[in-house]
Amino acid sequence: MKKQLLTLLLCGGSFAFAQQPVDYVNPFIGTSNFGTTNPGAVCPQGMMSVTPFNVMGSETNEFDKDSRWWSTPYTSDNDFFTGYAHVNLSGVGCPELGGLLLMPTSGELKVDYHEYGSHYEKEVAHPGYYSNILTKYNIKTEVTATPRTGLSRFTFPKGQGNILLNLGEGLTNETGATVRFVSDTEIEGSKLMGTFCYNPQAVFPIYFVMQVNKAPKEKGYWKKQREMKGVEAQWDADAGKYKLYTKYTREISGDDVGVWFKYDVAEQEQIEVKIGVSFVSIENARENLKAEQPGFDFDKIASAARDKWNDDLSRITVEGGTNDEKTIFYTGLYHLLIHPNILQDVNGEYPKMESLEVGKTSGNRYTVFSLWDTYRNVSSLMTLLYPDRQLDIIQTMIDMYKENGWLPKWELYGRETFTMEGDPSIPYIVDAWMKGLRDFDTTTAYEAMRKGATTPGEFNLLRPDANDYFSLGYVPLREQYDNSVSHALEYYLADWNLSQFAEALGKKEDAKLFYDRSMGYKHYYCKDFGTLRPILPDGKFYEPFDPKQGENFEPSPGFHEGNAWNYTFYVPHDIKGLAKLMGGNKKFVNKLQGVFDDGNYDPANEPDIAYPYLFSYFKGEEWRTQKEVHKILKSGYHNAPNGVPGNEDAGTMSTWAIFSMMGFYPACPGDADYVLTSPVFDKITIHLDKKYYPAGDLVIEASHATPESIYIQSIQAGGKKLKGYTISHQDLVKAGTLKFTLGDQPKK
Amino acid sequence: MKKQLLTLLLCGGSFAFAQQPVDYVNPFIGTSNFGTTNPGAVCPQGMMSVTPFNVMGSETNEFDKDSRWWSTPYTSDNDFFTGYAHVNLSGVGCPELGGLLLMPTSGELKVDYHEYGSHYEKEVAHPGYYSNILTKYNIKTEVTATPRTGLSRFTFPKGQGNILLNLGEGLTNETGATVRFVSDTEIEGSKLMGTFCYNPQAVFPIYFVMQVNKAPKEKGYWKKQREMKGVEAQWDADAGKYKLYTKYTREISGDDVGVWFKYDVAEQEQIEVKIGVSFVSIENARENLKAEQPGFDFDKIASAARDKWNDDLSRITVEGGTNDEKTIFYTGLYHLLIHPNILQDVNGEYPKMESLEVGKTSGNRYTVFSLWDTYRNVSSLMTLLYPDRQLDIIQTMIDMYKENGWLPKWELYGRETFTMEGDPSIPYIVDAWMKGLRDFDTTTAYEAMRKGATTPGEFNLLRPDANDYFSLGYVPLREQYDNSVSHALEYYLADWNLSQFAEALGKKEDAKLFYDRSMGYKHYYCKDFGTLRPILPDGKFYEPFDPKQGENFEPSPGFHEGNAWNYTFYVPHDIKGLAKLMGGNKKFVNKLQGVFDDGNYDPANEPDIAYPYLFSYFKGEEWRTQKEVHKILKSGYHNAPNGVPGNEDAGTMSTWAIFSMMGFYPACPGDADYVLTSPVFDKITIHLDKKYYPAGDLVIEASHATPESIYIQSIQAGGKKLKGYTISHQDLVKAGTLKFTLGDQPKK
């Protein structure tokens, strides 16, 4: 870990001179503590990312992709590099993608990654750029990216230099690739990806074209050979080993194949390698490469990537706060803009949802929808900061419904992986609609939502337990670990959102139906424990019952990735009703405070992340929000590899920090109100998109007299004092200024 | 084995009514006793063969492709069927091709061949047709072929019917395939083949398109999944197993992949499946399929294949002899016409030798050149019977030189596999030239031959030990099992052929050089043992020495696949000289007779197969030829699966029988003389190709008074009595008649 820290210090050193938002980003944040981000080169919402792959092949690695559940191509906890993975996921909970492993070596050609992998030093990462030195080979490696292509530059020592493309390994659990030489300097092929979160049918191909800027002296393939027995094993010198194909250059296919290029290189000679990808075809991969990287110009591509990031990050400028806080903030924004990413090629083509057909779009078609996470706060932040992209994201979701008959749940490169539960597209979309972003196909959106909310369970891909839910008003526990309460809680919130939407569209009957359903959470409230509690098919509560069971991802009857405390307050649409169930506001507040005080709050998973903001719904208790949010920011978010509390969840963790650091948070998806809290910075300017928010810039001011000035004394919006501790989206975006007066004492 | 015999009896039963040569063929001959032929459907010299594959997957099999050295997709000794292999080799000594395994099953879909394989009964095989009943499924399977495509017809019982294409297994030791659905009824892909005789770089792709005549109810792929460990294994239900892909239909690639089609079938419903292949591209495979099988018409295709065979087999008609003898004879001709086979697609394209380039021909481009075998007698028979094809074969060899810089040694689908030793293209081509077949590029042919005969060893792909051979006149034994004597004996004969050719072309110096070299065999003659004997680098004979070491393919210093006795007489170009070395004609004859009497003659491998004919070079000893040939025909050739003495060697074993049964044999490759022996049939009419042999039909007559009438009393050619027991090719083809008077007593 010393190396890591050194790198960060080096990076940190340059922050003193940083002027641009992009300079604050530290891509190493979230690369430890199971944050599952990576420091690879990527463009904002780019299809391509080029990421150092260091999770296989060495005993010195702390984690190995095949030795346990593991979902990231890179971790700061490891130290053995086996190449650059092309196209990766950031902040997800299952292994996927992370293939097309490109590796330079020097000296004798080795094609077994156990042998050719190398330790490394001098890591440098900026948005759109990553570099290290491979100590085994004394090779400097640098990578950058355009939206759909990657570019690597390898600086070799004198002698034999090799470039390997490993198509056998990768983070994905799928295997199988085919590749062929098009010329001495170009290869093309495809590799199967998928089985995300162990869904066996959610598979898809990635197509690629790779070009090198210098013809090799020799070239070929490798393939792991079958084990042989007896006499045949004696005859076949390659049996069970990696065989080098030295002459054959037509198609080679297999589970564990790769391509090698061998060079004579001069001292410090640089060789560049570019890879274009597509999820439609090899031809499109080549077209992407041609359009985005017609030549080889590393510095130009890296500079363009940096500029793209800076443009996007500059949507907000902050003043005050420490460098670390700025780094956490801008790195959070950076993480926000990685997924969903574009799926369409430069010609607009993309694979349709769950289909072999190729669609064509003039806008952006997005993919990687971790909606169980992102509907909670990412949707709101995208609506606020990048409304144009948010509209494309929503239109993508509606198009998926048109193509596949269902809104997405956890979409990945055209496949519905059915990961996690609920009907998350509803709150994701309704939240935007309620905040005024309505330029999408509302009619189809409503039709799609209503389908999920009314189709019987046996035909309902999104709500498999819909029959119980519709008839009983809740989902009984039918199997020990069926996550039944978690399912139902998601349905309640989704149906409340749908009810709001129906109401707005004048569909009164639907509005009532779905509203009534959304109140069904009350079935689960158990007075004995003061928590929600699973219900058995006979209507009785599940027992034995321990509300704490489910901590640290241990299985828990009725609850998914959490315990009863993590879920009990997850009825953001009816906090007052829940308080009533619990015996009144005071009891609610005390119980909620107890969650924090007793260590039952998990800042690292989604169900309870809005808990700190719930205090602010109760007059005189708002200081608790400010205090707890401040504590979580301090304890969970750092300018360091472990700087995200847990899995980044496709930007959700970072979005929590971004909102919290700016002083407001969307505590209830689908409710246009933000809950206010004390900002971290003295001044925050959000350069709102005038096309959607004509009032333009929103300036948030909050002078911090002392580091302890974390308590709101008063708030002015547009020069007028606010009465409460919430503000609607509509009021916020036209306020012009939001001014917090802070003090070091809570205002009770 | 009972089943086998029953089948043969059934087949035999129809012979009583047989009128046509094709009806005499028994494709089961050579399918046991390591004959390595197969009963699959194939056209004369067709690229495609469709062969029952029964060498994997069951404990009940006597032989398993992976349990030992094994080189045939089918053996009569086994009884477990796992599909039809498309494109196969017949009569070779190493495993190759035998992939694209097409299997019908009924009931539940299984994709592991251990589970889906079936026993079978009621095998029927005719040229261009094979059929059986799968007892496990009660499915009747039938296959037929065109030159480049296969067609299968499966008759199902009522219920669920499945069709599987296994791309993971095959006879080849190479693995890796890629495949995709083009439509509900069509798939396309490629699979790697090669590593023939464990040459790791001799690999090549086969491209295929497969179409079914009925759209399936469901379809998909399978792929063997990686083993997983620990937690991942718990999550992934398919780890280490065959996973069924039920929705995905784009490219799938891997070591062990397959395609399945699921049907609801009525009782006795027939589904047909056709497969086109190409060694150039998928597009060409489709073009081949379209050209040769535009529709689905099993009976028409099978009938056309039969007609093609009958046309070719009718080049000779025989009278007299038993049905078994006719069957042995016509089956021999059938085996002759399997390899070499065409390589070019219907559009004339073919993969150039050792190249990525695609060539184009208006004639036939051949492949599968087992030349160490076929130069000995197949060349002569092709020159005699099918001179047009022989010219294309020779031109193919010359084109290979043009493309790759070397004449072929053991060419396989565009790859030089370097199997066996010597410079066999020289005698193959010179033999034809000496017999008057000269309409090929003689200048280039000579240039090519001379290159092999003069290039220093370090640059000589055909004669790696050329330096020793050139400087010493022999090849010393430098490694225990380097086959040095065998190498040199091949060079002597090749150089003698080249000397003849040079002489004929007026190249006197070359003629002398190569003739002198060809006499170098004398170095090896050891008086102490009366045999050839390996020589050590210091010039002394190798010891300890046992002339019998090397029987039954056990390793033997200096000799390849044989012992000193099998090689000692292998100087057919200087039998008189060898006799002199041995101390005179009598001693020679006695020693040669001793080889037969002492069990040192191996009728199943090439080096000594001409031995019986050598007696006829010595006046008064010719009866020994007639006697030994008769004995070998009786003991080694049968109308039964074990009816070939050993490996068929691409027609060489059968050609020995064909010539011997007709009464003449080319005992010295490159010598236009045939040695005469007593024919088996009473009358043999060879319908010579008048374009090359204007005299037309050659009628051989030999009335057999008794079964013991095997001894020649006199011979007339064209009505004139012959003085000796040889006849030149030129005299034979214009003789019109060749009349043998036979008796039951040897004429000494």
PDB file of C-alpha atoms in Angstrom, chain A residues 65-66 68-69 95 168-169 173-178 190 192 195 198 200-201 203-205 207 223-226 228-229 231-232 235-236 238 243-256 279-280 354 356 358 415, chain B residues 65-66 68-69 95 168-169 173-178 190 192 195 198 200-201 203-205 207 223-226 228-229 231-232 235-236 238 243-256 279-280 354 356 358 415:
ATOM      1  CA  LYS A  65     -11.438 -12.515  -9.216  1.00  0.00           C
ATOM      2  CA  ASP A  66     -11.799 -16.272  -9.072  1.00  0.00           C
ATOM      3  CA  ARG A  68     -14.318 -15.141  -4.110  1.00  0.00           C
ATOM      4  CA  TRP A  69     -17.252 -13.026  -5.116  1.00  0.00           C
ATOM      5  CA  PRO A  95     -18.478  -9.395 -12.147  1.00  0.00           C
ATOM      6  CA  GLY A 168      -9.568 -15.825 -22.585  1.00  0.00           C
ATOM      7  CA  GLU A 169      -9.593 -13.989 -19.320  1.00  0.00           C
ATOM      8  CA  ASN A 173     -17.756 -15.195 -16.071  1.00  0.00           C
ATOM      9  CA  GLU A 174     -18.620 -15.855 -19.699  1.00  0.00           C
ATOM     10  CA  THR A 175     -15.930 -17.272 -21.939  1.00  0.00           C
ATOM     11  CA  GLY A 176     -15.361 -17.796 -25.622  1.00  0.00           C
ATOM     12  CA  ALA A 177     -13.947 -15.528 -28.258  1.00  0.00           C
ATOM     13  CA  THR A 178     -13.066 -15.548 -31.922  1.00  0.00           C
ATOM     14  CA  SER A 190     -15.819 -10.906 -30.848  1.00  0.00           C
ATOM     15  CA  LEU A 192     -19.073 -13.288 -25.341  1.00  0.00           C
ATOM     16  CA  THR A 195     -24.196 -13.883 -17.018  1.00  0.00           C
ATOM     17  CA  TYR A 198     -25.394 -15.220 -12.472  1.00  0.00           C
ATOM     18  CA  PRO A 200     -27.381 -17.432 -17.339  1.00  0.00           C
ATOM     19  CA  GLN A 201     -29.273 -16.024 -20.326  1.00  0.00           C
ATOM     20  CA  VAL A 203     -25.332 -12.749 -22.462  1.00  0.00           C
ATOM     21  CA  PHE A 204     -24.206 -10.513 -25.304  1.00  0.00           C
ATOM     22  CA  PRO A 205     -21.254 -10.192 -27.672  1.00  0.00           C
ATOM     23  CA  TYR A 207     -17.148  -6.833 -31.183  1.00  0.00           C
ATOM     24  CA  LYS A 223      -4.775 -21.085 -27.252  1.00  0.00           C
ATOM     25  CA  LYS A 224      -4.939 -23.217 -24.155  1.00  0.00           C
ATOM     26  CA  GLN A 225      -4.954 -26.818 -25.321  1.00  0.00           C
ATOM     27  CA  ARG A 226      -6.975 -29.682 -23.980  1.00  0.00           C
ATOM     28  CA  MET A 228      -4.623 -35.335 -23.188  1.00  0.00           C
ATOM     29  CA  LYS A 229      -4.113 -38.737 -21.756  1.00  0.00           C
ATOM     30  CA  VAL A 231      -0.040 -41.943 -25.750  1.00  0.00           C
ATOM     31  CA  GLU A 232      -1.629 -38.839 -27.232  1.00  0.00           C
ATOM     32  CA  TRP A 235       2.822 -37.127 -28.897  1.00  0.00           C
ATOM     33  CA  ASP A 236       1.374 -33.687 -28.383  1.00  0.00           C
ATOM     34  CA  ASP A 238       1.267 -28.747 -26.217  1.00  0.00           C
ATOM     35  CA  LYS A 243       0.121 -23.419 -27.653  1.00  0.00           C
ATOM     36  CA  LEU A 244       1.641 -20.706 -29.806  1.00  0.00           C
ATOM     37  CA  TYR A 245       0.287 -20.501 -33.333  1.00  0.00           C
ATOM     38  CA  THR A 246       3.100 -18.958 -35.342  1.00  0.00           C
ATOM     39  CA  LYS A 247       1.864 -19.161 -38.929  1.00  0.00           C
ATOM     40  CA  TYR A 248      -1.897 -19.428 -38.876  1.00  0.00           C
ATOM     41  CA  THR A 249      -3.758 -16.110 -39.092  1.00  0.00           C
ATOM     42  CA  ARG A 250      -7.296 -16.946 -40.108  1.00  0.00           C
ATOM     43  CA  GLU A 251     -10.057 -17.229 -37.494  1.00  0.00           C
ATOM     44  CA  ILE A 252      -9.163 -18.788 -34.187  1.00  0.00           C
ATOM     45  CA  SER A 253     -11.868 -19.435 -31.613  1.00  0.00           C
ATOM     46  CA  GLY A 254     -11.893 -20.906 -28.162  1.00  0.00           C
ATOM     47  CA  ASP A 255     -12.330 -20.483 -24.461  1.00  0.00           C
ATOM     48  CA  ASP A 256      -8.834 -19.264 -23.822  1.00  0.00           C
ATOM     49  CA  PHE A 279     -22.123  -4.153 -29.500  1.00  0.00           C
ATOM     50  CA  VAL A 280     -23.613  -4.392 -32.978  1.00  0.00           C
ATOM     51  CA  GLU A 354     -33.511  -8.558 -25.683  1.00  0.00           C
ATOM     52  CA  LEU A 356     -31.253  -9.638 -32.332  1.00  0.00           C
ATOM     53  CA  VAL A 358     -30.330  -3.507 -34.595  1.00  0.00           C
ATOM     54  CA  ARG A 415     -30.111  -7.627 -21.566  1.00  0.00           C
TER      55      ARG A 415
ATOM     56  CA  LYS B  65     -10.401 -41.575 -29.683  1.00  0.00           C
ATOM     57  CA  ASP B  66      -8.976 -40.116 -26.512  1.00  0.00           C
ATOM     58  CA  ARG B  68      -5.076 -44.152 -27.274  1.00  0.00           C
ATOM     59  CA  TRP B  69      -3.563 -43.255 -30.597  1.00  0.00           C
ATOM     60  CA  PRO B  95      -6.462 -38.239 -36.086  1.00  0.00           C
ATOM     61  CA  GLY B 168     -16.636 -29.152 -29.502  1.00  0.00           C
ATOM     62  CA  GLU B 169     -15.780 -32.722 -30.274  1.00  0.00           C
ATOM     63  CA  ASN B 173      -7.047 -32.722 -31.741  1.00  0.00           C
ATOM     64  CA  GLU B 174      -7.610 -29.052 -32.458  1.00  0.00           C
ATOM     65  CA  THR B 175     -10.464 -27.304 -30.699  1.00  0.00           C
ATOM     66  CA  GLY B 176     -12.332 -24.063 -30.949  1.00  0.00           C
ATOM     67  CA  ALA B 177     -15.302 -23.053 -33.025  1.00  0.00           C
ATOM     68  CA  THR B 178     -17.566 -20.103 -33.604  1.00  0.00           C
ATOM     69  CA  SER B 190     -16.072 -22.085 -38.523  1.00  0.00           C
ATOM     70  CA  LEU B 192     -10.293 -25.027 -36.359  1.00  0.00           C
ATOM     71  CA  THR B 195      -2.267 -30.558 -35.789  1.00  0.00           C
ATOM     72  CA  TYR B 198       1.057 -33.659 -33.929  1.00  0.00           C
ATOM     73  CA  PRO B 200       1.359 -27.979 -34.096  1.00  0.00           C
ATOM     74  CA  GLN B 201       1.376 -25.397 -36.888  1.00  0.00           C
ATOM     75  CA  VAL B 203      -3.865 -25.945 -38.670  1.00  0.00           C
ATOM     76  CA  PHE B 204      -6.650 -24.673 -40.894  1.00  0.00           C
ATOM     77  CA  PRO B 205     -10.269 -23.599 -40.564  1.00  0.00           C
ATOM     78  CA  TYR B 207     -16.238 -23.025 -42.717  1.00  0.00           C
ATOM     79  CA  LYS B 223     -21.213 -24.376 -24.132  1.00  0.00           C
ATOM     80  CA  LYS B 224     -19.173 -26.195 -21.537  1.00  0.00           C
ATOM     81  CA  GLN B 225     -18.607 -23.746 -18.701  1.00  0.00           C
ATOM     82  CA  ARG B 226     -15.496 -23.198 -16.691  1.00  0.00           C
ATOM     83  CA  MET B 228     -15.555 -22.336 -10.593  1.00  0.00           C
ATOM     84  CA  LYS B 229     -14.419 -22.371  -7.025  1.00  0.00           C
ATOM     85  CA  VAL B 231     -18.669 -18.767  -3.578  1.00  0.00           C
ATOM     86  CA  GLU B 232     -18.810 -18.266  -7.331  1.00  0.00           C
ATOM     87  CA  TRP B 235     -23.831 -18.757  -7.409  1.00  0.00           C
ATOM     88  CA  ASP B 236     -23.348 -20.161 -10.870  1.00  0.00           C
ATOM     89  CA  ASP B 238     -23.801 -23.977 -14.658  1.00  0.00           C
ATOM     90  CA  LYS B 243     -24.938 -24.498 -20.167  1.00  0.00           C
ATOM     91  CA  LEU B 244     -27.912 -24.143 -22.468  1.00  0.00           C
ATOM     92  CA  TYR B 245     -28.268 -20.753 -24.120  1.00  0.00           C
ATOM     93  CA  THR B 246     -31.970 -20.402 -24.805  1.00  0.00           C
ATOM     94  CA  LYS B 247     -32.329 -16.851 -26.081  1.00  0.00           C
ATOM     95  CA  TYR B 248     -28.974 -15.722 -27.392  1.00  0.00           C
ATOM     96  CA  THR B 249     -28.426 -16.310 -31.116  1.00  0.00           C
ATOM     97  CA  ARG B 250     -25.536 -14.074 -32.117  1.00  0.00           C
ATOM     98  CA  GLU B 251     -21.987 -15.445 -32.336  1.00  0.00           C
ATOM     99  CA  ILE B 252     -20.947 -17.977 -29.756  1.00  0.00           C
ATOM    100  CA  SER B 253     -17.359 -19.195 -29.641  1.00  0.00           C
ATOM    101  CA  GLY B 254     -15.500 -21.609 -27.469  1.00  0.00           C
ATOM    102  CA  ASP B 255     -13.691 -24.881 -27.059  1.00  0.00           C
ATOM    103  CA  ASP B 256     -16.799 -26.911 -26.509  1.00  0.00           C
ATOM    104  CA  PHE B 279     -11.993 -24.133 -46.675  1.00  0.00           C
ATOM    105  CA  VAL B 280     -12.084 -20.574 -47.983  1.00  0.00           C
ATOM    106  CA  GLU B 354       0.692 -22.434 -46.537  1.00  0.00           C
ATOM    107  CA  LEU B 356      -3.705 -16.838 -46.408  1.00  0.00           C
ATOM    108  CA  VAL B 358      -7.196 -17.586 -51.953  1.00  0.00           C
ATOM    109  CA  ARG B 415      -0.804 -27.382 -44.877  1.00  0.00           C
TER     110      ARG B 415
END
